[in-house]
Amino acid sequence: AIDNASSHIFIMNPYFLPPRPLKKKLRNASQRGVEIRVITCDQSDVPFISMASRHIYEELLREANVRLFEYEGDNTDECANVLHAKMCLIDDVFVSLGSYNWDDWSYTKNLEMNLVIVDNKVA
């Protein structure tokens, strides 16, 4: 779906460390003029993940159409401050919801499950 995106790719993921193949797909999409927005967490329940994610921000932000946001929560409840949602929406046609994290562990090692819907009425 990323390879065929023509308008936008919106990603929400707490552990945003895309492996090289996914980073390349996002860069290629951006170079085609696709708007890419990523929402990840400011403070993760796995602290080193936030630091590692920030390490790749510069690489992705070199692309003109990439914007990154960090969810900060409201500091009233520890659980409310951790973003744990995993979603990807592409061109209002493709939506993916589930447990897949944009990281090497989910990509190669973990058993993850997502619901994928390709339907412009649902997405």
Short mmCIF file of C-alpha atoms in Angstrom, two decimals:
data_model
loop_
_atom_site.label_atom_id
_atom_site.label_comp_id
_atom_site.label_asym_id
_atom_site.label_seq_id
_atom_site.Cartn_x
_atom_site.Cartn_y
_atom_site.Cartn_z
CA ALA A 1 0.00 0.00 0.00
CA ILE A 2 2.86 2.41 0.75
CA ASP A 3 4.30 1.83 -2.72
CA ASN A 4 0.97 2.81 -4.29
CA ALA A 5 0.15 5.78 -2.04
CA SER A 6 -0.63 8.93 -3.99
CA SER A 7 -2.01 11.38 -1.41
CA HIS A 8 -1.13 10.63 2.22
CA ILE A 9 0.19 8.13 4.73
CA PHE A 10 -0.78 8.68 8.36
CA ILE A 11 0.92 6.49 10.96
CA MET A 12 0.28 6.31 14.70
CA ASN A 13 2.66 4.02 16.55
CA PRO A 14 4.33 4.10 19.98
CA TYR A 15 7.47 2.26 18.86
CA PHE A 16 8.37 3.99 15.61
CA LEU A 17 11.68 2.47 14.53
CA PRO A 18 10.96 1.38 10.97
CA PRO A 19 13.43 -1.08 9.50
CA ARG A 20 15.40 0.03 6.44
CA PRO A 21 12.94 -1.36 3.87
CA LEU A 22 10.04 0.57 5.45
CA LYS A 23 12.09 3.77 5.82
CA LYS A 24 13.00 3.51 2.14
CA LYS A 25 9.34 3.06 1.18
CA LEU A 26 8.39 6.15 3.22
CA ARG A 27 11.19 8.21 1.65
CA ASN A 28 10.17 7.09 -1.84
CA ALA A 29 6.54 7.97 -1.13
CA SER A 30 7.56 11.41 0.12
CA GLN A 31 9.62 11.99 -3.02
CA ARG A 32 6.48 11.18 -5.06
CA GLY A 33 4.71 14.01 -3.22
CA VAL A 34 2.84 11.86 -0.71
CA GLU A 35 2.17 13.63 2.60
CA ILE A 36 3.47 11.57 5.50
CA ARG A 37 2.49 12.21 9.12
CA VAL A 38 3.69 10.13 12.02
CA ILE A 39 2.37 10.34 15.56
CA THR A 40 4.49 8.56 18.13
CA CYS A 41 4.87 8.98 21.87
CA ASP A 42 6.88 11.54 23.77
CA GLN A 43 7.45 9.13 26.66
CA SER A 44 7.34 5.44 26.00
CA ASP A 45 6.76 2.65 28.46
CA VAL A 46 10.09 1.43 27.02
CA PRO A 47 12.29 4.52 27.53
CA PHE A 48 15.11 3.62 25.16
CA ILE A 49 12.59 3.33 22.31
CA SER A 50 11.81 7.06 22.46
CA MET A 51 15.52 7.88 22.28
CA ALA A 52 16.08 5.46 19.40
CA SER A 53 13.06 6.83 17.51
CA ARG A 54 14.34 10.37 17.84
CA HIS A 55 17.63 9.21 16.38
CA ILE A 56 15.95 8.59 13.00
CA TYR A 57 13.81 11.75 12.98
CA GLU A 58 16.46 13.81 11.20
CA GLU A 59 16.75 11.25 8.42
CA LEU A 60 13.01 11.25 7.79
CA LEU A 61 12.56 15.00 8.22
CA ARG A 62 14.98 15.64 5.36
CA GLU A 63 12.06 14.73 3.11
CA ALA A 64 9.81 17.67 2.27
CA ASN A 65 6.49 15.93 2.93
CA VAL A 66 7.27 14.24 6.27
CA ARG A 67 5.94 15.59 9.58
CA LEU A 68 6.52 13.93 12.95
CA PHE A 69 4.49 14.52 16.09
CA GLU A 70 4.93 13.26 19.64
CA TYR A 71 1.90 12.60 21.85
CA GLU A 72 2.56 14.15 25.26
CA GLY A 73 -0.48 13.14 27.28
CA ASP A 74 -1.84 15.34 30.04
CA ASN A 75 0.31 14.21 33.00
CA THR A 76 -2.75 13.45 35.15
CA ASP A 77 -2.59 9.68 34.77
CA GLU A 78 0.51 7.62 34.02
CA CYS A 79 -1.45 5.27 31.73
CA ALA A 80 -3.01 8.16 29.82
CA ASN A 81 0.43 9.51 29.00
CA VAL A 82 1.52 6.45 27.02
CA LEU A 83 0.37 6.25 23.42
CA HIS A 84 -0.14 2.60 22.62
CA ALA A 85 -2.36 2.77 19.52
CA LYS A 86 -1.11 1.30 16.28
CA MET A 87 -2.73 2.55 13.09
CA CYS A 88 -1.81 3.27 9.50
CA LEU A 89 -4.12 5.07 7.05
CA ILE A 90 -3.18 5.41 3.38
CA ASP A 91 -5.11 7.56 0.89
CA ASP A 92 -8.39 7.05 2.82
CA VAL A 93 -8.58 3.62 1.18
CA PHE A 94 -6.27 1.42 3.24
CA VAL A 95 -6.35 1.18 7.03
CA SER A 96 -4.40 -1.13 9.30
CA LEU A 97 -5.15 -1.50 13.04
CA GLY A 98 -3.59 -3.93 15.43
CA SER A 99 -0.49 -4.89 17.37
CA TYR A 100 2.19 -4.32 14.70
CA ASN A 101 4.87 -1.86 15.77
CA TRP A 102 7.00 -0.12 13.16
CA ASP A 103 10.21 -1.72 14.37
CA ASP A 104 12.53 -4.63 13.56
CA TRP A 105 11.06 -6.81 16.31
CA SER A 106 7.56 -6.69 14.85
CA TYR A 107 8.91 -6.86 11.31
CA THR A 108 11.06 -9.97 11.80
CA LYS A 109 10.54 -11.63 15.19
CA ASN A 110 7.27 -10.96 16.99
CA LEU A 111 3.97 -12.60 16.27
CA GLU A 112 1.76 -9.61 15.49
CA MET A 113 -1.77 -9.33 14.19
CA ASN A 114 -3.44 -6.46 12.37
CA LEU A 115 -6.81 -5.96 10.81
CA VAL A 116 -6.31 -4.58 7.30
CA ILE A 117 -9.22 -2.97 5.46
CA VAL A 118 -9.07 -1.78 1.88
CA ASP A 119 -12.31 0.15 1.38
CA ASN A 120 -12.75 3.89 0.91
CA LYS A 121 -16.10 3.79 2.74
CA VAL A 122 -14.54 2.32 5.88
CA ALA A 123 -11.11 3.94 5.83
#
